[in-house]
Each structure stands twice: as C-alpha cells, then as structure tokens.
CSV table of C-alpha atoms and ligand atoms in Angstrom, one decimal:
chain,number,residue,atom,x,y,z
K,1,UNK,CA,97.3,45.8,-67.1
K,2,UNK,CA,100.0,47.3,-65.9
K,3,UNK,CA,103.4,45.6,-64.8
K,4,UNK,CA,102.3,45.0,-60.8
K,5,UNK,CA,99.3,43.2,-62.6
K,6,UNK,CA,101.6,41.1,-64.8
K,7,UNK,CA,103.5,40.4,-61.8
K,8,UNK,CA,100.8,39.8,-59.3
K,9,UNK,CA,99.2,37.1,-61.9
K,10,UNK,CA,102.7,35.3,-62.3
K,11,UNK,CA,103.1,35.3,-58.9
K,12,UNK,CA,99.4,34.0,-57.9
K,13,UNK,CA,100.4,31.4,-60.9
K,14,UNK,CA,103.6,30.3,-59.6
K,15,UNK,CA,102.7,30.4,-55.7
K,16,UNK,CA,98.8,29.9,-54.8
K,17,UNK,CA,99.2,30.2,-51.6
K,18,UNK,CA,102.0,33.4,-51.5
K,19,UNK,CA,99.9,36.5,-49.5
K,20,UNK,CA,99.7,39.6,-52.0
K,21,UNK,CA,97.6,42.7,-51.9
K,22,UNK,CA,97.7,45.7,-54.2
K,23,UNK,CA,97.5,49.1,-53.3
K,24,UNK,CA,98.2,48.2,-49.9
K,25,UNK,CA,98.1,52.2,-47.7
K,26,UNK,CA,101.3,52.3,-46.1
K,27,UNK,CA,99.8,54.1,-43.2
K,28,UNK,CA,99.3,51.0,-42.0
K,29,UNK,CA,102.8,49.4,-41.9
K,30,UNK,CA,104.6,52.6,-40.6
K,31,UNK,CA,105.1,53.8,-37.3
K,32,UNK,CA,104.7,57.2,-38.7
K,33,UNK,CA,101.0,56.1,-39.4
K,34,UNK,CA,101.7,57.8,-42.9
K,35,UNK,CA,102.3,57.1,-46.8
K,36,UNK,CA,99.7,56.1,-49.3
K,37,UNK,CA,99.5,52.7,-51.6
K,38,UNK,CA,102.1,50.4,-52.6
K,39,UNK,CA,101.3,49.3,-55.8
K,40,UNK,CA,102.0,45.6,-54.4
K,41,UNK,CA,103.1,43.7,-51.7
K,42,UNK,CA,103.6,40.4,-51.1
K,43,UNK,CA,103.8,38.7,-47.8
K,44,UNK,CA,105.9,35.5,-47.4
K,45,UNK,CA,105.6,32.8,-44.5
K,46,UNK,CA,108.2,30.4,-45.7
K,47,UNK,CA,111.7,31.0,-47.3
K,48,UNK,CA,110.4,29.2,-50.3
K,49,UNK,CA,107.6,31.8,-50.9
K,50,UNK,CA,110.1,34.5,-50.5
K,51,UNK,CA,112.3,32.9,-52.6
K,52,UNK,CA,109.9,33.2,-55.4
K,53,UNK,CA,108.4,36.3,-55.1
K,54,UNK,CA,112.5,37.7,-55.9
K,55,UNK,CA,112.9,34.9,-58.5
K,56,UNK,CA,109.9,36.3,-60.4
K,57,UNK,CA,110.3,40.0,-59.9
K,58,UNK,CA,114.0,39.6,-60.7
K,59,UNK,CA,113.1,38.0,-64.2
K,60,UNK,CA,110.5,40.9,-64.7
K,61,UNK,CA,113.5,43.5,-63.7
K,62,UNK,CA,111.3,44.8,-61.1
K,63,UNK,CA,113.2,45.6,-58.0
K,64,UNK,CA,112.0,44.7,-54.6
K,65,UNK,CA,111.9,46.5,-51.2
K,66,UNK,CA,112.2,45.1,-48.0
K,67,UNK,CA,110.0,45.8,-45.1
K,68,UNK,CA,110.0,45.1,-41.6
K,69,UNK,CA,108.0,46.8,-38.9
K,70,UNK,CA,107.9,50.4,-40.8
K,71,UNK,CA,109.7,51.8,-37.7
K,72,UNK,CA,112.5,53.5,-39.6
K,73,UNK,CA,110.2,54.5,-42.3
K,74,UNK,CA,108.6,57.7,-44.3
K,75,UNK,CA,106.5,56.9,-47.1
K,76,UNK,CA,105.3,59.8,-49.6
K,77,UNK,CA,101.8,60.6,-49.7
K,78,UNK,CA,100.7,59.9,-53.3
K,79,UNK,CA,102.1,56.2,-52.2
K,80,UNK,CA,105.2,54.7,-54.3
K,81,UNK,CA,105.2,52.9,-57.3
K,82,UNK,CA,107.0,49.8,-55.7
K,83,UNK,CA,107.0,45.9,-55.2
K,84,UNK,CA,107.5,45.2,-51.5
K,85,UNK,CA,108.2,41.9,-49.6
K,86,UNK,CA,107.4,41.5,-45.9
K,87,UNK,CA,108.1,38.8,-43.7
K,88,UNK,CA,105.0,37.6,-42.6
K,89,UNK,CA,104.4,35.1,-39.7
K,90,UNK,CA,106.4,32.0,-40.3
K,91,UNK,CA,109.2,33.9,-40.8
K,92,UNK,CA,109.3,35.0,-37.5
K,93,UNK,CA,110.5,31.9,-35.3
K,94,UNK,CA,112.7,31.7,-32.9
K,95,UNK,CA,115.1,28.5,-31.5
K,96,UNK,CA,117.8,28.7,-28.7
K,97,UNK,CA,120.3,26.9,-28.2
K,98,UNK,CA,122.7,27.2,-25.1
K,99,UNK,CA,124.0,31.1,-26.4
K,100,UNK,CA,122.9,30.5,-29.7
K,101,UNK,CA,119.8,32.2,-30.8
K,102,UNK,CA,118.6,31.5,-34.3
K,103,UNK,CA,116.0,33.5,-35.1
K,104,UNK,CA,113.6,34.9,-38.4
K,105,UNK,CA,113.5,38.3,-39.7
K,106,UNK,CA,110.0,39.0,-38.8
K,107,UNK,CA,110.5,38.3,-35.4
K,108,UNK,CA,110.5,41.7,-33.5
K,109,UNK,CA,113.1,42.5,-31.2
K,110,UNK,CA,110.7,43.0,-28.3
K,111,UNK,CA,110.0,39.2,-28.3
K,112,UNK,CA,113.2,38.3,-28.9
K,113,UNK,CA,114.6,40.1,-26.4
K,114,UNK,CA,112.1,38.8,-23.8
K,115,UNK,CA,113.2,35.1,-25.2
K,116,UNK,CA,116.6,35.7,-24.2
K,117,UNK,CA,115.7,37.1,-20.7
K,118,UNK,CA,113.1,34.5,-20.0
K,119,UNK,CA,116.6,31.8,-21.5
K,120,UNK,CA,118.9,33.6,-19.2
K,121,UNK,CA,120.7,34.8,-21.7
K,122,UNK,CA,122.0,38.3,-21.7
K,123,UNK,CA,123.6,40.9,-25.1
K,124,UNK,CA,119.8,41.3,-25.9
K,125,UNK,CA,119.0,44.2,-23.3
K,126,UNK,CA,119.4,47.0,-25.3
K,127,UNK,CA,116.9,45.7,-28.0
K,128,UNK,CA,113.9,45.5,-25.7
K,129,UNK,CA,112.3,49.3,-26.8
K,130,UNK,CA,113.6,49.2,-30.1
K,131,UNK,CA,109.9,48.4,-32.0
K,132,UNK,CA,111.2,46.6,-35.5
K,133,UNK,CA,111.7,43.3,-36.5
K,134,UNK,CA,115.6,41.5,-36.5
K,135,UNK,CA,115.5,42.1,-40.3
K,136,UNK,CA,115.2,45.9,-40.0
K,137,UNK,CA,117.1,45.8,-36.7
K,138,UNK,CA,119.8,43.8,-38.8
K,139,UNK,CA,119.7,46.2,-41.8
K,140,UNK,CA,120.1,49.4,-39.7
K,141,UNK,CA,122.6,48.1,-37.3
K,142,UNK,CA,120.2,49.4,-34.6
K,143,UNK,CA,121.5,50.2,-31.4
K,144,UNK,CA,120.8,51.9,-28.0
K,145,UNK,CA,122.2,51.9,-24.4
K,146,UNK,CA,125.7,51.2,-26.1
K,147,UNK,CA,124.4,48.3,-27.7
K,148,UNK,CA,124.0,47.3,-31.0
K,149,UNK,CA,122.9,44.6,-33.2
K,150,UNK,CA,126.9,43.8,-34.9
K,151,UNK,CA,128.2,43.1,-31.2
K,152,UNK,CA,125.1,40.4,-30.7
K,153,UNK,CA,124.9,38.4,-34.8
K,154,UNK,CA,127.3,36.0,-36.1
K,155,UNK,CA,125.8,35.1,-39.2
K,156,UNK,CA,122.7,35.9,-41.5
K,157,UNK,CA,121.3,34.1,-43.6
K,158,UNK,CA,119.4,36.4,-46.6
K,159,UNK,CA,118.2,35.8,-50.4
K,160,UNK,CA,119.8,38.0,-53.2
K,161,UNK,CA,117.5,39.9,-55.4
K,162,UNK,CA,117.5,36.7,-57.7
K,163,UNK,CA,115.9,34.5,-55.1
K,164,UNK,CA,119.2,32.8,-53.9
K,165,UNK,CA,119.7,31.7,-50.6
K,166,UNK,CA,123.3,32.5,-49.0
K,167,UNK,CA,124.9,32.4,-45.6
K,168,UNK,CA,127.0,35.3,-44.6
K,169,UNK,CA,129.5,35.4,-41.4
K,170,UNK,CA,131.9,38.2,-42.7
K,171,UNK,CA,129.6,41.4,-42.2
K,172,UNK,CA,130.6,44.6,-42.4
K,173,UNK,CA,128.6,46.3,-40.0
K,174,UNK,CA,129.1,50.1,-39.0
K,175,UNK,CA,126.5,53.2,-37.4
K,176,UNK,CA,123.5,52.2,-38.9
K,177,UNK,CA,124.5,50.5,-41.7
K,178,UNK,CA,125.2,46.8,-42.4
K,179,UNK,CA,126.2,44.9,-46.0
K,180,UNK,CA,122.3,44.9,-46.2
K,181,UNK,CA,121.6,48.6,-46.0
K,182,UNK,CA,121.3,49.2,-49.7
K,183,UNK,CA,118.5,46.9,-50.6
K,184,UNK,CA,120.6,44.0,-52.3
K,185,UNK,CA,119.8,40.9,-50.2
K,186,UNK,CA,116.3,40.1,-48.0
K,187,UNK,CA,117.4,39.0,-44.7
K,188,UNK,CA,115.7,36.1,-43.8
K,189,UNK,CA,116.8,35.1,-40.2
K,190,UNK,CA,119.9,35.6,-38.0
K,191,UNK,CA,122.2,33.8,-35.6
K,192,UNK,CA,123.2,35.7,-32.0
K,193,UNK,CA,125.4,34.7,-29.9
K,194,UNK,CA,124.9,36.1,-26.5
K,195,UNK,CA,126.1,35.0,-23.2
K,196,UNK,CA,124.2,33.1,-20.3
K,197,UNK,CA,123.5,36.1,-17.7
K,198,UNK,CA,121.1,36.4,-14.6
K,199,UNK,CA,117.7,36.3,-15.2
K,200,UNK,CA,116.7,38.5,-12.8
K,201,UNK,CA,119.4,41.0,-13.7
K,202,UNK,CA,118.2,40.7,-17.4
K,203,UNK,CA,114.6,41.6,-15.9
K,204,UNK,CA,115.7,44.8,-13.9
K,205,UNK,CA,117.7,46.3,-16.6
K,206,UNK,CA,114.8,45.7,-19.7
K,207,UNK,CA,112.8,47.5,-17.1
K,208,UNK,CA,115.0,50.4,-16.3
K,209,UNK,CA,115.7,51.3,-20.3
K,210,UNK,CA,111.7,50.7,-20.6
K,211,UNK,CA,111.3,53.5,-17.9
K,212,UNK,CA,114.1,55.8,-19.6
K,213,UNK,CA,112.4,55.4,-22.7
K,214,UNK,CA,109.1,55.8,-21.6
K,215,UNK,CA,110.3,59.0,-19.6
K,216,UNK,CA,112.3,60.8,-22.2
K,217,UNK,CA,111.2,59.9,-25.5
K,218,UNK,CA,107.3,60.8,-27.1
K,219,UNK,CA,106.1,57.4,-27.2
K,220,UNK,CA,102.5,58.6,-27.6
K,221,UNK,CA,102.9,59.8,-30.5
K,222,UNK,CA,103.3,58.0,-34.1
K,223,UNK,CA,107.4,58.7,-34.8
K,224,UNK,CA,110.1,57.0,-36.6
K,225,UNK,CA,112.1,57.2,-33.7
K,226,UNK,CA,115.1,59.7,-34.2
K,227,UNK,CA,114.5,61.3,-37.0
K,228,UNK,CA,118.3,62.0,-37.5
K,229,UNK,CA,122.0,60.2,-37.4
K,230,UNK,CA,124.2,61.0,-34.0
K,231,UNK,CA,126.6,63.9,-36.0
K,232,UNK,CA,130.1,63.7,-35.4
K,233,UNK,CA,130.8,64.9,-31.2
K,234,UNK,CA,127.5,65.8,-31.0
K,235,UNK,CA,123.7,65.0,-30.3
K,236,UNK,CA,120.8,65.6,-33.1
K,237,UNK,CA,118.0,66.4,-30.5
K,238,UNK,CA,120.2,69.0,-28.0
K,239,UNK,CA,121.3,70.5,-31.3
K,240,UNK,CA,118.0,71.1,-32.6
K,241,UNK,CA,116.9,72.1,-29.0
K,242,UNK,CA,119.6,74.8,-28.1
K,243,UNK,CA,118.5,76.1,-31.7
K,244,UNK,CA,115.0,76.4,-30.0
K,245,UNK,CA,113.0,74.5,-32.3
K,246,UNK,CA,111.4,72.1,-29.7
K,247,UNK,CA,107.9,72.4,-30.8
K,248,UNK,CA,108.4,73.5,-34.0
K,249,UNK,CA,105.5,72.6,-36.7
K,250,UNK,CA,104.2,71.9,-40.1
K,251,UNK,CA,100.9,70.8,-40.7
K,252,UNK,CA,100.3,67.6,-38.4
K,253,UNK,CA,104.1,67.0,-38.3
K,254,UNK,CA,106.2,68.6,-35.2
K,255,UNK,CA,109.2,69.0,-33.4
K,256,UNK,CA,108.8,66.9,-30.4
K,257,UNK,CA,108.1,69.2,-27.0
K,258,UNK,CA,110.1,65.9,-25.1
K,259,UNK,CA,112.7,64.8,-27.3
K,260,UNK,CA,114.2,67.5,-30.0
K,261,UNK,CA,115.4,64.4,-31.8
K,262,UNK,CA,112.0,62.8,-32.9
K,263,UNK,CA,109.5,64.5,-35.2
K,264,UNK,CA,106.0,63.2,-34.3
K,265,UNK,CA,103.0,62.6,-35.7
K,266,UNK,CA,100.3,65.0,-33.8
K,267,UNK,CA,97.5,63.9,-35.8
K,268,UNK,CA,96.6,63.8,-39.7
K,269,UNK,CA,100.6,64.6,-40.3
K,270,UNK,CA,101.6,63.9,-44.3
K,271,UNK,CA,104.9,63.2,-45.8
K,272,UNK,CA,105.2,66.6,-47.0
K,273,UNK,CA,104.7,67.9,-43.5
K,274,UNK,CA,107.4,65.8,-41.5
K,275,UNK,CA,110.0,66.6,-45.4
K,276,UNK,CA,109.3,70.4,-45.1
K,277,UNK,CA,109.7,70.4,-41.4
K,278,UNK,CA,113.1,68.2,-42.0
K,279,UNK,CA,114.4,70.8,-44.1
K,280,UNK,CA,113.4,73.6,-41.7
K,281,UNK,CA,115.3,72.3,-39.1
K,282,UNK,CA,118.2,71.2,-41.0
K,283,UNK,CA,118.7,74.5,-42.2
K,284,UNK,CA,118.4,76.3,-38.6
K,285,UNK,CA,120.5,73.7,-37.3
K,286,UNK,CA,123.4,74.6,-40.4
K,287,UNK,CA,123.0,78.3,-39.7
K,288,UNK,CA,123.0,78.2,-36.0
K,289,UNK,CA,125.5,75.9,-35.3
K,290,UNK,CA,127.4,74.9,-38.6
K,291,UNK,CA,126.6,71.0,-38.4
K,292,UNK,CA,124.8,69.6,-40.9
K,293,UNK,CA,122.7,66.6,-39.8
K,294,UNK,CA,121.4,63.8,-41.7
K,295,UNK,CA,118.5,61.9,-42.1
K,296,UNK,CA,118.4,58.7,-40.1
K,297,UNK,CA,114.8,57.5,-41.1
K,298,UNK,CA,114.8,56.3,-44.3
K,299,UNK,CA,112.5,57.6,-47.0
K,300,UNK,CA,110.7,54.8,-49.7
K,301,UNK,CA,111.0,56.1,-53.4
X,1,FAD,C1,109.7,55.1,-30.9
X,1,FAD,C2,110.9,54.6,-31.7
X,1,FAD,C3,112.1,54.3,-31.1
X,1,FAD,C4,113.2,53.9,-31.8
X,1,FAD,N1,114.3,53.7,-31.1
X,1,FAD,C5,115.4,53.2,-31.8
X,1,FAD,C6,116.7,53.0,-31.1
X,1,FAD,O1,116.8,53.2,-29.9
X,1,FAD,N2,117.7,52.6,-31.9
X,1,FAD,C7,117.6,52.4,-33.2
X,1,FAD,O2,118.6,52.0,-33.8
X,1,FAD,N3,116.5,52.6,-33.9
X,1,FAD,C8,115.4,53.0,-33.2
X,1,FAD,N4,114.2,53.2,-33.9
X,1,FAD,C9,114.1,53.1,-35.4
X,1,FAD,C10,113.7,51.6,-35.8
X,1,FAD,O3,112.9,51.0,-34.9
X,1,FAD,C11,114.9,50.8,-36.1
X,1,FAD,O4,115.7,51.3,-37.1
X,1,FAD,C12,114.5,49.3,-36.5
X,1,FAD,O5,115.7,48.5,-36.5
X,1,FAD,C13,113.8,49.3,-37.9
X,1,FAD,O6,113.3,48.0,-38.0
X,1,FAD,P1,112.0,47.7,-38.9
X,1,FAD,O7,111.7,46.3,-38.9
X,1,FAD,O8,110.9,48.6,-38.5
X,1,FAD,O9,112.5,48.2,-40.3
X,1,FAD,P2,111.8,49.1,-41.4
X,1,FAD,O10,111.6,50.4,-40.9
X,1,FAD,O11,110.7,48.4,-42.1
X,1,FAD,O12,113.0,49.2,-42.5
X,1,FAD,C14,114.2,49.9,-42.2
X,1,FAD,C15,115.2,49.5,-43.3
X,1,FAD,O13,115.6,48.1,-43.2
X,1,FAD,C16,115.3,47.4,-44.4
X,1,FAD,N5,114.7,46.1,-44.1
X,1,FAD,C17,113.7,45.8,-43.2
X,1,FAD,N6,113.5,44.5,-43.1
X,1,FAD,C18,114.4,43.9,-44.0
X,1,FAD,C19,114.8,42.6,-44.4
X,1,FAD,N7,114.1,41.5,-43.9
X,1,FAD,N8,115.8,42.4,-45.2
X,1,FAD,C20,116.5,43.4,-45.8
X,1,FAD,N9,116.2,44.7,-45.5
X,1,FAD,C21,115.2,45.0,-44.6
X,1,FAD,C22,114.3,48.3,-45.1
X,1,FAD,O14,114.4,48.1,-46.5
X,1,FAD,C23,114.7,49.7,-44.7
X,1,FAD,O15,115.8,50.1,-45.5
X,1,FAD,C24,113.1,53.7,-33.2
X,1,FAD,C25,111.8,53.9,-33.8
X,1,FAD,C26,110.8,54.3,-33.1
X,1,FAD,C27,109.4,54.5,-33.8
C-alpha cells in the first residue's frame, strides 16, 4: 500500500460519500487532451468534503493540487505522483444579488458570464471565451479584452492546506497571478461586484469577442490557450511569428498556423512534444530577438 492507498482509505473512512478515483488519466481533465494518471483525486461537492480531503492530506504531509477546468494546464506523460482536489458540482453555484454575484469555484466563467448578461449586469464580458472555472480564473488573474478577474472580485472565500475556511478582501492581485497562485489556499467561491449594464449591449459585445476569438485563435484544436506571458512591450505570438516559426512542430505538438501564441494539439501530441517544442521556440525567439519569454501554462510536477 502505498501512501495514496493510506490516504484514499482514510478518506473513504472519514467521508463515505467524498468522490475519489485513482489513477485518474489527466487527458481527460486538460484542455491539452494530455498527461497520464494522477495517482488520486478527489472530487468535492460541498465545502465540508473539501474541507476534509485537506484536513486529512495535511495530517499525512501530503500536499494537494488544485484543479479547475485543466485550461491552463500541461501534465507529463508518465502522469504525476500527486493528490488533486477538484471542485465538483455543488461547488459550482451561483446567487445574485443586485451587483453582487456570489459564486463557486467550479462554476465556469462561460456560465457565469451568461448569468450576469441574462441579470443585466455588466464587468463580466471579457470572461465569456475564457474556458476555466472562477477558481482557476481567480488563481490566474485571467484576463482578455482589457479585462481581468482583480477589476470584477471583492472577496474570496478559500480553505488553507489544513482544511480551514477563511475570507479574504485584501488581494494582491497582478498579471496572472493572485495571493492564490502558489498552491497555498483552495478557492472555494468568489464575490463580484459588477455594475447593472444593458442587456442587449451585454449580448452584442459577448458575441463580438466570441467572433474575434473564434476568428483569430485555433479553437479546433486541443490548446492551453497562450502558451506564454505578454513580455514586457511586446506580444509572445508576433514575436514567435516574425521569427517564422508559425507552424513549427514536434511530434503531435505545433506551432499554431493561426495564432503564433498557442501551441496546439494536432493529434496524439505528448508532453514531451509541446516541452521540446517550448524550448525550441524559446530559444529562436532569445536569438532572434533578445526577449526571453516565459511560460504562461502552468506545468503539474
Ligand atoms: C482556447 C483557450 C483560450 C484561453 N484564453 C484565455 C484568455 O483569454 N485569458 C486568460 O487569462 N487565459 C486564457 N486561457 C487559459 C485558461 O483558460 C485560464 O488561465 C483559466 O483561468 C484557467 O482556469 P482553469 O479552471 O482551467 O484552471 P486550471 O488550468 O485547472 O488551473 C490553473 C491554475 O489555477 C489553479 N487552480 C485551479 N482551480 C483552483 C482552485 N479552486 N483553488 C486554487 N487554485 C486553483 C491550479 O492549481 C493551477 O495553478 C485560455 C485557454 C484556452 C484553452
């Protein structure tokens, strides 16, 4: 037995009715449609299971990871020795209240943003084509359009790694980072404030960023969206594209022909593709232009 085992029977012990499933493939629960098994995950639908699945991996010094849709997300090949927690449903609800939107972490931010239209409430647009949940939208600081998550929450409530439930208002937000960004706390739901708007207006501009999105970026292909941060004055995909690598591949795993910026998945694409294809054009891009960019998608150990 190893020490997943020990901690899948203590949790099965302590929570009956807590979801859990071993050597889960991650292929399944990334957008990049790759990784191989976690060794365990467990999937809560109330704050209290969550609660306990960190109280008990906590007292077993096992550390947890958080995941939301997969959508920002490369997961190695072999799989990863790892204990992850996803929100299931139940955690994803959603409750509005004049501006205020209170809302679970495993909502995704494509229904939540159609809740706001359809509540005439407007800060939300932005959000629409963005495909995680609010917890991994939270995490990231996601943004688009000029929009991102900081200018829209006002509080979040989260459990530390020990399984205690906290409130936080002071956050620390910045470009794709939040307090929440290095794995300490779960986020279990958020409060936005947004302002009342017109519905139709709300409509039309969801629809327009659906057709830029739609037009520019590779949607039909398995991605992880941009593959790397905005650099300092400048844009990753017209960097890697005046370097002329638009198309450039390993294995299954290639520059995209549409968007420089995303590395798609063209079919049967491993981790080690999309990491040696990473480090191709990250070196091109040093050579060629002297910027050095940086991953945006974050990669599970
Ligand atoms: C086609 C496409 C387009 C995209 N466009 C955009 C865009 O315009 N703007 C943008 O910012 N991003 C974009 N992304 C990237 C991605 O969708 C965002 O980063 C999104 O916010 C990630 O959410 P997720 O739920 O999928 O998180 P995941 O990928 O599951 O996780 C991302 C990070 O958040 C953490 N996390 C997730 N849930 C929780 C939680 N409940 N508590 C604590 N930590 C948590 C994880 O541990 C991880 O570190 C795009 C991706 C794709 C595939």
């Amino acid at each position: 037995m190893d020490r997943f085992d020990t901690l899948r029977a203590e949790l099965a012990r302590r929570c009956p009715e807590l979801e859990l499933r071993s050597q889960e493939p991650m292929s399944r629960h990334t957008s990049f449609r790759i990784g191989g098994p976690a060794a365990l995950m467990a999937l809560p639908k109330t704050e209290e299971e969550a609660a306990v699945a960190l109280r008990t991996a906590w007292e077993m010094e096992i550390e947890p990871f958080f995941l939301g849709n997969g959508s920002n997300l490369l997961v190695p090949d072999r799989g990863v020795e790892r204990f992850l927690v996803k929100a299931a449903s139940g955690l994803d609800s959603c409750r509005i209240e004049g501006n205020v939107v209170r809302a679970g972490s495993g909502i995704t931010l494509a229904r939540l943003s159609v809740l706001a239209r359809d509540s005439g409430l407007t800060g939300l647009e932005f959000a629409s084509g963005i495909p995680g949940t609010l917890g991994g939208a939270v995490t990231m600081n996601a943004g688009a359009y000029g929009g991102e998550m900081s200018q829209v929450v006002r509080s979040v409530t989260c459990l530390t790694r020990a399984g205690e439930r906290e409130t936080l208002t002071e956050l620390a937000f910045s470009y794709r980072r939040s307090p929440f960004t290095d794995g300490s706390r779960m986020v279990l739901g958020a409060e936005l404030e947004l302002m009342a708007g017109d519905r139709e207006a709300i409509r039309q501009r969801m629809e327009e960023l659906s057709v830029q999105r739609q037009t520019k970026q590779p949607l039909e292909y398995p991605s992880a969206g941009s593959m790397f941060k905005r650099p300092a004055g400048h844009f990753a995909g017209a960097l890697i594209e005046q370097c002329g690598l638009k198309g450039l591949s390993v294995g299954g795993a290639q520059v995209s022909e549409k968007h420089a910026g995303f590395i798609v998945n063209r079919g049967g694409a491993t981790c080690s593709d999309v990491l040696a294809l990473v480090d191709q054009v990250k070196r091109r891009v040093l050579a060629q232009t002297g910027v050095e960019l940086e991953m945006e998608v974050k990669i599970l150990q």
